[in-house]
Short mmCIF file of C-alpha atoms and ligand atoms in Angstrom, two decimals:
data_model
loop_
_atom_site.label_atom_id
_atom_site.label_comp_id
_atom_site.label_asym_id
_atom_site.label_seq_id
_atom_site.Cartn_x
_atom_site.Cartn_y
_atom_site.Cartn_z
CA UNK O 1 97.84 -76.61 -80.29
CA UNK O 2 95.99 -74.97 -83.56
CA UNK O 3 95.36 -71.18 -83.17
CA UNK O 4 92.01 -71.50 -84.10
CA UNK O 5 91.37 -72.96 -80.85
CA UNK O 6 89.13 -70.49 -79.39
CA UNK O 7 87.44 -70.37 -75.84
CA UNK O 8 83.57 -69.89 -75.15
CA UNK O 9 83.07 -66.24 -75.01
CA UNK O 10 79.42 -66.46 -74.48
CA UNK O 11 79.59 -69.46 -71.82
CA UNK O 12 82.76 -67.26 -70.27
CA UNK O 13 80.12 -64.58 -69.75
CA UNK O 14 76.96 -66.44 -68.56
CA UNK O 15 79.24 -67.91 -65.92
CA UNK O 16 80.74 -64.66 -64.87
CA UNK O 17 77.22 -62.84 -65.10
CA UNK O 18 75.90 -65.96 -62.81
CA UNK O 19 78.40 -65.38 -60.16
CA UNK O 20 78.07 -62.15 -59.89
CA UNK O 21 74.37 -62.29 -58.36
CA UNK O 22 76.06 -64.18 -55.50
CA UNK O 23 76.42 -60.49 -53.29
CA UNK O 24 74.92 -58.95 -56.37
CA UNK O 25 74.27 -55.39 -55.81
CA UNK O 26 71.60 -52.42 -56.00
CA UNK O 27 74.98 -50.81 -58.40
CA UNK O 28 75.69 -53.61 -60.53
CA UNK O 29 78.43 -54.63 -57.64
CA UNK O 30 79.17 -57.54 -55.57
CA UNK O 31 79.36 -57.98 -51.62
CA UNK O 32 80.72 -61.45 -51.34
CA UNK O 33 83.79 -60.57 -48.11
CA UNK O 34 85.47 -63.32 -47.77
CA UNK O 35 84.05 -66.24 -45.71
CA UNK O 36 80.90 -64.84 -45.46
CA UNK O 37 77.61 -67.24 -46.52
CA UNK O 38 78.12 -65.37 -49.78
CA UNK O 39 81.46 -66.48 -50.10
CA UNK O 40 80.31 -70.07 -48.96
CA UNK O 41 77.25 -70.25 -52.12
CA UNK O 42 80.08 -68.60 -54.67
CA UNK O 43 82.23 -71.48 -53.70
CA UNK O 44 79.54 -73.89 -53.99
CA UNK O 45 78.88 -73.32 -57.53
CA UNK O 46 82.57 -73.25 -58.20
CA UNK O 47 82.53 -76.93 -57.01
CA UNK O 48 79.36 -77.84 -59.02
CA UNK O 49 80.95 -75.87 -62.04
CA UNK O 50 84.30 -77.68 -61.95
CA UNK O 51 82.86 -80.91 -60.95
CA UNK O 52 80.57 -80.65 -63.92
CA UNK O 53 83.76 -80.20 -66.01
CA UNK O 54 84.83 -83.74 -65.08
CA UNK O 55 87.08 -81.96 -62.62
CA UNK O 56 88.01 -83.68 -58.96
CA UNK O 57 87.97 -81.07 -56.35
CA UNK O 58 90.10 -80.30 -53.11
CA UNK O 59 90.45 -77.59 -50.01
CA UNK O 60 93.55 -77.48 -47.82
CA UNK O 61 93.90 -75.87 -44.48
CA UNK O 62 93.45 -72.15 -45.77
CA UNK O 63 90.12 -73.19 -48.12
CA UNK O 64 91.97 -72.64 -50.94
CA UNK O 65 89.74 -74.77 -53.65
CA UNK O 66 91.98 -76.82 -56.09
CA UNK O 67 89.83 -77.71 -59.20
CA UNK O 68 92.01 -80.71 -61.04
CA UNK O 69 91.64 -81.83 -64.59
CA UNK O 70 93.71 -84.87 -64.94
CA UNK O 71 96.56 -84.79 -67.57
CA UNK O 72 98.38 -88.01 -69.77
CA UNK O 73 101.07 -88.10 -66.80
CA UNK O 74 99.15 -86.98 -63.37
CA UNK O 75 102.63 -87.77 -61.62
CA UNK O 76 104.02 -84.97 -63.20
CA UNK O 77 103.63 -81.20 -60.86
CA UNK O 78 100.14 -79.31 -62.50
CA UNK O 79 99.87 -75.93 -64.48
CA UNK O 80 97.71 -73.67 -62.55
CA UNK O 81 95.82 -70.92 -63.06
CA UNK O 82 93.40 -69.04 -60.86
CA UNK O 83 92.49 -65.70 -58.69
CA UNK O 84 90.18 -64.94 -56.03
CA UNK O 85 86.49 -64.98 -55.81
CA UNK O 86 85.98 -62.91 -52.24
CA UNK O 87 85.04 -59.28 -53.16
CA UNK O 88 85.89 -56.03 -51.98
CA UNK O 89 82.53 -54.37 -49.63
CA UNK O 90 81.65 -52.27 -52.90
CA UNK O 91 83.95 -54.79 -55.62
CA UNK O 92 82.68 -55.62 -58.99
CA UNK O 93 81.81 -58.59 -61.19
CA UNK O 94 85.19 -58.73 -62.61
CA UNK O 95 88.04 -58.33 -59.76
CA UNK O 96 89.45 -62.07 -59.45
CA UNK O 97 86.14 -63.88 -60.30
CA UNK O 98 87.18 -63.07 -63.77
CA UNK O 99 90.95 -64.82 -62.94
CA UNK O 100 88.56 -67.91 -61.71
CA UNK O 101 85.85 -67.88 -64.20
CA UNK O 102 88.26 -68.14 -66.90
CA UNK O 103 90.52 -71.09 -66.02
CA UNK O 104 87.31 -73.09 -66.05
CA UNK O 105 86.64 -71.89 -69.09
CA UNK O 106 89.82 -73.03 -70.23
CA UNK O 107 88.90 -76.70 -68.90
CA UNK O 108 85.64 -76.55 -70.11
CA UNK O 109 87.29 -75.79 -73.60
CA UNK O 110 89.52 -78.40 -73.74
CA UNK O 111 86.84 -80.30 -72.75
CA UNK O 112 84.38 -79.34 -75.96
CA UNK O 113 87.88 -80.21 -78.17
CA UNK O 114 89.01 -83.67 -76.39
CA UNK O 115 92.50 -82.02 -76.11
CA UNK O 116 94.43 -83.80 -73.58
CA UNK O 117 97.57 -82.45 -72.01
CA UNK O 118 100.55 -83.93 -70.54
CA UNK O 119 100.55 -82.52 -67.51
CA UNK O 120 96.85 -82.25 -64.88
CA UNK O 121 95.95 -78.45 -64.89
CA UNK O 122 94.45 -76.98 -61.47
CA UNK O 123 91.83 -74.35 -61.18
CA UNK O 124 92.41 -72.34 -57.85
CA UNK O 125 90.51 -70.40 -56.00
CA UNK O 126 92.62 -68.47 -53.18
CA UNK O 127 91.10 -67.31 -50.05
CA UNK O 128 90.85 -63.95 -48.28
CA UNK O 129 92.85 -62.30 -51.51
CA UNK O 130 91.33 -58.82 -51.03
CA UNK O 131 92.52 -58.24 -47.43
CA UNK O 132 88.97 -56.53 -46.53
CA UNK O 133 87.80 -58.62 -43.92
CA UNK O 134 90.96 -60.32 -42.77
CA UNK O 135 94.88 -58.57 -42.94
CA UNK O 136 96.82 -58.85 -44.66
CA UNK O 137 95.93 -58.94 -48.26
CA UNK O 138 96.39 -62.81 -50.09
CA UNK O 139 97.14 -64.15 -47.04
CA UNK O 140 96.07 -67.98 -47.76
CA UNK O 141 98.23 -67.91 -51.36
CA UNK O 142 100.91 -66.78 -48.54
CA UNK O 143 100.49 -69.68 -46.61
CA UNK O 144 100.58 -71.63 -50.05
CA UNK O 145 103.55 -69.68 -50.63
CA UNK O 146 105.29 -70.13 -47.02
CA UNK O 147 105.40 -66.11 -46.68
CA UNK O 148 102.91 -66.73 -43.79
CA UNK O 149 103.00 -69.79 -41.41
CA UNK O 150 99.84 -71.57 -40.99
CA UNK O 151 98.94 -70.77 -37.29
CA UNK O 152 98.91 -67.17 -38.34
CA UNK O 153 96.70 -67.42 -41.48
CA UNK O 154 94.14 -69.08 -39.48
CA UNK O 155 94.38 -66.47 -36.69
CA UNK O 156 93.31 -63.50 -38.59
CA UNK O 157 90.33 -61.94 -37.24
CA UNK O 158 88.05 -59.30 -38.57
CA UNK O 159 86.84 -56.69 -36.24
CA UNK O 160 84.06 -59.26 -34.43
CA UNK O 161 87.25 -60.96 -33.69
CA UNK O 162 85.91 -63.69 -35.66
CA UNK O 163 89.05 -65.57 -37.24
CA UNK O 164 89.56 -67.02 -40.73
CA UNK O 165 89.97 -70.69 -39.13
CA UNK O 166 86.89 -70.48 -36.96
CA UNK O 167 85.12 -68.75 -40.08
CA UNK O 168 86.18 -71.38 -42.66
CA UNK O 169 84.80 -74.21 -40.27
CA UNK O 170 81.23 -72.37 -40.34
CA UNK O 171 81.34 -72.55 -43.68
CA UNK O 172 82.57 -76.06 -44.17
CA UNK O 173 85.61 -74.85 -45.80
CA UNK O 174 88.06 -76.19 -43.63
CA UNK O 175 90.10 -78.49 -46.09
CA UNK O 176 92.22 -81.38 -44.82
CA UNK O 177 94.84 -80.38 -47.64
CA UNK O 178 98.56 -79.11 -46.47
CA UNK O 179 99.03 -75.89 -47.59
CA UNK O 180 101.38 -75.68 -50.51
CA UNK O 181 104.47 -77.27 -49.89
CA UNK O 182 103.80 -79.31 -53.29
CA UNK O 183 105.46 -78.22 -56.58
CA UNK O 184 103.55 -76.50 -59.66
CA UNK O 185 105.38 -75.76 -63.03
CA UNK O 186 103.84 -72.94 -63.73
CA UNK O 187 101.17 -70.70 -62.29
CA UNK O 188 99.17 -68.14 -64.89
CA UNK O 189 96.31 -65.23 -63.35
CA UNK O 190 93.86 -63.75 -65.87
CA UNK O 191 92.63 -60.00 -64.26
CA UNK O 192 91.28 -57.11 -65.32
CA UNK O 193 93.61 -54.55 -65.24
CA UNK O 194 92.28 -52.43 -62.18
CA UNK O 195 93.37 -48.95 -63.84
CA UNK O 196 93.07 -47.17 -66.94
CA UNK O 197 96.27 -47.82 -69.35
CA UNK O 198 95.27 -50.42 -71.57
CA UNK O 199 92.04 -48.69 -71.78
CA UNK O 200 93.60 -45.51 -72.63
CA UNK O 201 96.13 -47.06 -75.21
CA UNK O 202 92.96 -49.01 -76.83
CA UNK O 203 94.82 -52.46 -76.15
CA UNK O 204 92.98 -55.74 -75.71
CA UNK O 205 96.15 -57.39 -73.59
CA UNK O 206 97.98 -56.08 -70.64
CA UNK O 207 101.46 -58.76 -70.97
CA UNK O 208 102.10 -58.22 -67.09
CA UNK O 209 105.94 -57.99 -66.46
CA UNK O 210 105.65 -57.77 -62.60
CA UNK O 211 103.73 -56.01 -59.81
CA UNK O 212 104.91 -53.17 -58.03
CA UNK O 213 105.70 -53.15 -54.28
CA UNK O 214 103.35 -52.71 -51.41
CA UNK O 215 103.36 -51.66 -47.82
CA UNK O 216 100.09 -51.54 -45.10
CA UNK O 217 99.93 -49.87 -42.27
CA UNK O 218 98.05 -49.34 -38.72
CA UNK O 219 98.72 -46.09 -37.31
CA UNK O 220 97.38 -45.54 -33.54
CA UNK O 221 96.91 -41.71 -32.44
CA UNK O 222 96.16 -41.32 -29.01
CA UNK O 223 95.52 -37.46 -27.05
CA UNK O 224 92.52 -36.98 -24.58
CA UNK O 225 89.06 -36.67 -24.67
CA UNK O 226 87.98 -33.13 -23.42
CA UNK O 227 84.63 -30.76 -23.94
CA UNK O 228 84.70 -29.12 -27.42
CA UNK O 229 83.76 -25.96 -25.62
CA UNK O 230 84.98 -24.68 -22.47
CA UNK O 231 88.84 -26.59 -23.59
CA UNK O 232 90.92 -23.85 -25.25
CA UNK O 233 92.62 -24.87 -28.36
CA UNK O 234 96.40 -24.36 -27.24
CA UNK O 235 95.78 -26.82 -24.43
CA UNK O 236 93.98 -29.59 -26.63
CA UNK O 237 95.45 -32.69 -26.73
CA UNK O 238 93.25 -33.78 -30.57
CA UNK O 239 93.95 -36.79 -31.49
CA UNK O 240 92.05 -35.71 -34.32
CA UNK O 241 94.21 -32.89 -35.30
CA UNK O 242 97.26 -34.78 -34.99
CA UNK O 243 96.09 -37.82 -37.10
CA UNK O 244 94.59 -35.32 -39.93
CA UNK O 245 97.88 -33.60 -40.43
CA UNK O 246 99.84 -36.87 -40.95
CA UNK O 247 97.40 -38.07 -43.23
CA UNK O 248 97.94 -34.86 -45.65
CA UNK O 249 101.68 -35.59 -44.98
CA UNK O 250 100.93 -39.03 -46.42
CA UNK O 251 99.86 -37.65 -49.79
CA UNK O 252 102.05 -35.03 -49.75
CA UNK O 253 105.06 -38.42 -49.86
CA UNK O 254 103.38 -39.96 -52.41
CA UNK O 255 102.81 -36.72 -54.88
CA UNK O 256 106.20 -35.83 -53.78
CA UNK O 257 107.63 -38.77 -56.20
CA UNK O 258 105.52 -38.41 -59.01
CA UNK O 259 104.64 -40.60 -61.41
CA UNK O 260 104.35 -43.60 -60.01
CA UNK O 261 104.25 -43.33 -55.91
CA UNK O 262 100.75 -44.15 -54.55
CA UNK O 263 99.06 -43.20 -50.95
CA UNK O 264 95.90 -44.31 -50.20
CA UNK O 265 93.77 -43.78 -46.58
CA UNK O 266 91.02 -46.10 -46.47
CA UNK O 267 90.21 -46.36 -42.98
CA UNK O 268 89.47 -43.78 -40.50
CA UNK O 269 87.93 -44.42 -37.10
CA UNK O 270 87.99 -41.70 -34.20
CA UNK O 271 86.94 -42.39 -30.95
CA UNK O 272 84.28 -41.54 -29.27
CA UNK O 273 83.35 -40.38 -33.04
CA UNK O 274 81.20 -37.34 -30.51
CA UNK O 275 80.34 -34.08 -32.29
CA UNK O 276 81.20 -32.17 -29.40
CA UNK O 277 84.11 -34.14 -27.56
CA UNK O 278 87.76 -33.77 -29.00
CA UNK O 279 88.89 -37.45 -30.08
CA UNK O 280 91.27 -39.11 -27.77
CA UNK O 281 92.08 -41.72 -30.53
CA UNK O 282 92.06 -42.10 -33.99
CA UNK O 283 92.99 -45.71 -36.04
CA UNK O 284 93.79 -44.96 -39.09
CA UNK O 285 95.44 -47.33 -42.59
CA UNK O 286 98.16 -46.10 -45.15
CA UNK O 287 98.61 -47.69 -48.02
CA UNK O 288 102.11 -46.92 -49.77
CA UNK O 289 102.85 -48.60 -53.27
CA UNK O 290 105.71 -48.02 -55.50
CA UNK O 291 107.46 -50.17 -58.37
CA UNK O 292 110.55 -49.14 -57.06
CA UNK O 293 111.56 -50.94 -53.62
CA UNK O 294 114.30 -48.47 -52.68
CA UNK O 295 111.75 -45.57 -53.01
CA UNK O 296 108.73 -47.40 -51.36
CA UNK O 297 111.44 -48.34 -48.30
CA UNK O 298 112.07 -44.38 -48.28
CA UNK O 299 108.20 -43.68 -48.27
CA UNK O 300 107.78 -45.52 -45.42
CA UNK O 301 110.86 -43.95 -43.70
CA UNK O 302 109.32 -40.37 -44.14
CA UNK O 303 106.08 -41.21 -42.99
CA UNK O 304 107.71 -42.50 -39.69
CA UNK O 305 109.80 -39.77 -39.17
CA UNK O 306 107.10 -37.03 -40.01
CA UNK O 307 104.42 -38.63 -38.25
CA UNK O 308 106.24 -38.78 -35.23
CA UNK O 309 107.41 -34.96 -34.82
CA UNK O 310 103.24 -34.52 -35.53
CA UNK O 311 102.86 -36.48 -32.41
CA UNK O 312 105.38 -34.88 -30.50
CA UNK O 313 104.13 -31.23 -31.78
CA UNK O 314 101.08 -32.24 -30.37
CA UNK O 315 101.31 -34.10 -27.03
CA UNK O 316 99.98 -36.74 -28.84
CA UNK O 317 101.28 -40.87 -28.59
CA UNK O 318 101.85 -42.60 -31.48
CA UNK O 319 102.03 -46.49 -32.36
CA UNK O 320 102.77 -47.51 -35.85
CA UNK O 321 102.04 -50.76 -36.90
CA UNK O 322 103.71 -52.53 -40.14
CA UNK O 323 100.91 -55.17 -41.21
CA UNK O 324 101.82 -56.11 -44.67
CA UNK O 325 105.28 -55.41 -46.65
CA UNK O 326 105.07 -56.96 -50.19
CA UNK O 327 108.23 -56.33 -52.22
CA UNK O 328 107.96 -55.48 -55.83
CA UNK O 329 107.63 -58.81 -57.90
CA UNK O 330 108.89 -59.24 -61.44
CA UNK O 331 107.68 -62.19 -63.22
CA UNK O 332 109.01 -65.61 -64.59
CA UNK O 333 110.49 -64.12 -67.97
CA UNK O 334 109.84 -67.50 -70.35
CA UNK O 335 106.01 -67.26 -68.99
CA UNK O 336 105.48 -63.81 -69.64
CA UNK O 337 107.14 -64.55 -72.99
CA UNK O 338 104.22 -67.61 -73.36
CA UNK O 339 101.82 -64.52 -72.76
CA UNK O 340 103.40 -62.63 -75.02
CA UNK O 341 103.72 -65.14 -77.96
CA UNK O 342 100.33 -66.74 -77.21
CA UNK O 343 98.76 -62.94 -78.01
CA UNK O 344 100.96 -62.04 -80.96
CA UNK O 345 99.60 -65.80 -82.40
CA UNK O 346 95.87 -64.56 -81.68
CA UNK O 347 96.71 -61.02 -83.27
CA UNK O 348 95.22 -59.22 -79.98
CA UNK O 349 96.43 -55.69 -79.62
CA UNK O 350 98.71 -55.62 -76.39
CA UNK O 351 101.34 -53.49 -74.44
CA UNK O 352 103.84 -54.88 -71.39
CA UNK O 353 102.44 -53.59 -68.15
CA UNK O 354 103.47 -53.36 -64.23
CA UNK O 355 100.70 -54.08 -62.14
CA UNK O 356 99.60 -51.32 -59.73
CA UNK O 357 97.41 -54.31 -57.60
CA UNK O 358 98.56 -56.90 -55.72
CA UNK O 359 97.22 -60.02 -56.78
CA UNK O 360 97.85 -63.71 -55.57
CA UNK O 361 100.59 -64.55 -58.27
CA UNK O 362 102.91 -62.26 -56.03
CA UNK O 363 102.79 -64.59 -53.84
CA UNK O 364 102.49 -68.07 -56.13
CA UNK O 365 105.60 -66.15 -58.20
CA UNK O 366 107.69 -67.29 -54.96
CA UNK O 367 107.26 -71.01 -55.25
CA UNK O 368 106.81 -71.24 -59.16
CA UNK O 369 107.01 -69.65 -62.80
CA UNK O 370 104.25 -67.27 -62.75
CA UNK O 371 102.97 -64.68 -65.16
CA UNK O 372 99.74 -62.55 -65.76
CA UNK O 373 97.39 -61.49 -68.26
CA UNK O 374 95.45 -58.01 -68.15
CA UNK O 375 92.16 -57.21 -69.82
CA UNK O 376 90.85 -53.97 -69.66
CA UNK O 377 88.14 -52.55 -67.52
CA UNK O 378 85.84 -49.50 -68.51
CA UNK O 379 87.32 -46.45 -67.32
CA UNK O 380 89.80 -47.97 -65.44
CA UNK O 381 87.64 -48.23 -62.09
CA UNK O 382 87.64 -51.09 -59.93
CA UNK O 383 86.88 -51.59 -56.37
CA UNK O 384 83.80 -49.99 -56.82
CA UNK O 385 80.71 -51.26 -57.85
CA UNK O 386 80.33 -50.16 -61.20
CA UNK O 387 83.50 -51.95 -62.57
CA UNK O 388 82.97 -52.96 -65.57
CA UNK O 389 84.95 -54.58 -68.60
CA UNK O 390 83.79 -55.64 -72.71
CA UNK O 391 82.43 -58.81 -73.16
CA UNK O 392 85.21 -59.57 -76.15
CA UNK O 393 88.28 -58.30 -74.04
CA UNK O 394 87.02 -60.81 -71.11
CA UNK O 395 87.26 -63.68 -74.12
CA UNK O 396 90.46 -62.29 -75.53
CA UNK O 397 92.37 -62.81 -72.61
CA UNK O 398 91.27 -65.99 -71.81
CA UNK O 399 91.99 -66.91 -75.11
CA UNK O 400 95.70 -66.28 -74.31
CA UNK O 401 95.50 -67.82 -71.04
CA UNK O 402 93.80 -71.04 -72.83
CA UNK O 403 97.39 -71.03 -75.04
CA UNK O 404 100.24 -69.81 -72.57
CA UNK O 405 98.68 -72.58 -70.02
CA UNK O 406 98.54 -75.41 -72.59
CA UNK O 407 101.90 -74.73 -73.84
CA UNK O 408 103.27 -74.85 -69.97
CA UNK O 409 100.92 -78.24 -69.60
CA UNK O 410 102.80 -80.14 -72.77
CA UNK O 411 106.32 -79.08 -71.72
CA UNK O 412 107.85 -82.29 -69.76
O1 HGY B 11 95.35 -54.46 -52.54
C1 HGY B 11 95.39 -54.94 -53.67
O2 HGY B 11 96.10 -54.46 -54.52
C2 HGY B 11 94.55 -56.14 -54.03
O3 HGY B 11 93.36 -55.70 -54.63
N1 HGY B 11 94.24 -56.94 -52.87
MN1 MN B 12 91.92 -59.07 -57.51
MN1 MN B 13 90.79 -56.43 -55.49
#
């Protein structure tokens, strides 16, 4: 295909800029958890989008939304591309709507130039990627994947014990589609880069060689309720106390294995959460991440360990619950070289980068070729409402996703 094939930059834009008022917020966010009515409308103009593009449009079991432009030989497996469009509670406009937004764009190009490939292309849309509402994180590209059965994607509940099956029926969401078990050549995500490196280095392309490794957890503290006054403090049994000094212990494992070991606490709840009665239970999450599996393993051995003799200290029980242990991935190497070539043909500035997010090709990358492309975003924040990213990176990258994918889509 000729290099001066370019995608839509502006109409890449409008359609991101559109989506985003679905859960639009006060910030210059987006609310849309996933399965919510938000979720439902931001699906809805997917649909109408991809319809409009000549595209027919399916949902399997998990609602994942498979967007199909046909191809000369529709027998043969499709290229796919796509991310998530289900937001984090304070997310931006960017974080996998971007990943979605442009694989359209890519079919909408192709469109505008009659270019027909050999092989169908599919735009996805995977549900529940963020892992907000529903644990684990990408659990429905897990199902595609066969990392989770289906029975247990469809039993995830959010804390109204309202579960992703029930949830995608009251949307009308509820596809008739298996999930997965078909083959795909080649799978390609467009995202911003969630962190501040390519930023930093003033690059337009992140080529993304892998993703590091991931590991969620539920720990359970449990002491006693008692009066915060008349209960003297070497009798107390602070549930509290006990859950605050394995949380410090948490950072202390990840700062302890500098540079790249990550801890992150994102959910505390103490019960009765009563100014003056000492908590009999606390819930808290730990989120360990590492590029190195060995090391992430040995995270979550210390935090075990160290937790427990907390407990014990204390007079305090302890439950531990592993919900989510995601390997470090590394990528197919001859797509991430299609990345790669694709950007050095389009002259885009570019470094190779591990990704510090988990993202659905982790997943996809266990069932078929799969590769990434970064873009920047301002500041490196995302997950929070101002996320933000330039108009001409956003078009860069989907530039060289509209080139790796096509190549993938002509190879027999
Ligand atoms: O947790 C992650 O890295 C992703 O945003 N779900
Ligand atoms: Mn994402
Ligand atoms: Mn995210």
């Amino acid at each position: 295909m000729t290099t001066n094939l370019r995608i839509d930059g502006d109409r890449l834009w409008d359609s991101l800029m559109e989506l985003a008022e679905i859960g639009g917020t006060e910030k210059g966010g987006v609310c849309r958890l996933a399965l919510t009515d938000l979720d439902r409308q931001g699906r809805d103009l997917f649909k109408r989008w991809a319809e409009g593009a000549g595209c027919s449009v399916s949902v399997d079991k998990m609602g994942n939304i498979f967007a199909r432009r046909p191809g000369k030989d529709n027998s043969l497996p499709p290229v796919m591309t796509g991310s998530h469009i289900d937001t984090q509670p304070t997310g931006g406009k960017f974080d996998g709507n971007y990943g979605v937004l442009a694989g359209l764009e890519v079919v909408r190009t192709l469109n505008d130039f009659n270019v027909e490939t050999l092989r169908p292309i599919e735009v996805v849309v995977w549900t529940n990627e963020e892992g907000s509402r529903f644990q684990p994180s990408m659990v429905a590209s897990g199902v595609f994947a066969g990392v989770f059965d289906l029975d247990y994607g469809l039993s995830r509940a959010d804390t109204e014990g309202k579960t992703i099956g029930e949830e995608l029926k009251r949307i009308g969401y509820a596809g008739d589609r298996p999930v997965g078990g078909r083959k795909v050549a080649a799978f390609f995500e467009a995202h911003i880069e969630q962190g501040p490196i390519l930023e930093a280095e003033n690059k337009t392309i992140g080529v993304v060689e892998g993703v590091q490794g991931i590991r969620w957890y539920e720990f359970y503290v449990t002491g006693q309720e008692a009066h915060a006054g008349p209960t003297p403090m070497k009798v107390r049994k602070d549930a509290l106390q006990g859950a605050a000094r394995m949380i410090t212990e948490a950072y202390r494992i990840a700062t302890s294995r500098p540079p790249n070991a990550c801890a992150t606490v994102g959910v505390i709840e103490g019960f009765p959460n009563s100014i003056n009665v000492i908590p009999g239970r606390v819930k808290f999450t730990v989120d360990l991440r590492n590029p190195d599996g060995d090391v992430l393993t040995d995270m979550g051995r210390e935090m075990r360990e160290v937790s427990g003799k907390i407990a014990k200290d204390l007079g305090l029980t302890l439950e531990i619950k592993e919900i989510w242990v995601n390997p470090p991935v590394k990528f197919a190497p001859e797509l991430v070289k299609s990345v790669q070539t694709a950007v050095d043909k389009l002259g885009y500035s570019n470094r190779r980068i591990i990704s510090g997010a988990g993202h659905d090709s982790v997943n996809i990358s266990k069932v078929a070729p799969t590769a990434m492309i970064f873009v920047p975003c301002k500041d490196g924040i995302s997950h929070n409402e101002i996320e933000d990213a330039k108009k001409e990176d956003i078009a860069a990258g989907c530039d060289v996703l509209l080139h790796a994918l096509v190549e993938h889509a002509n190879i027999v």
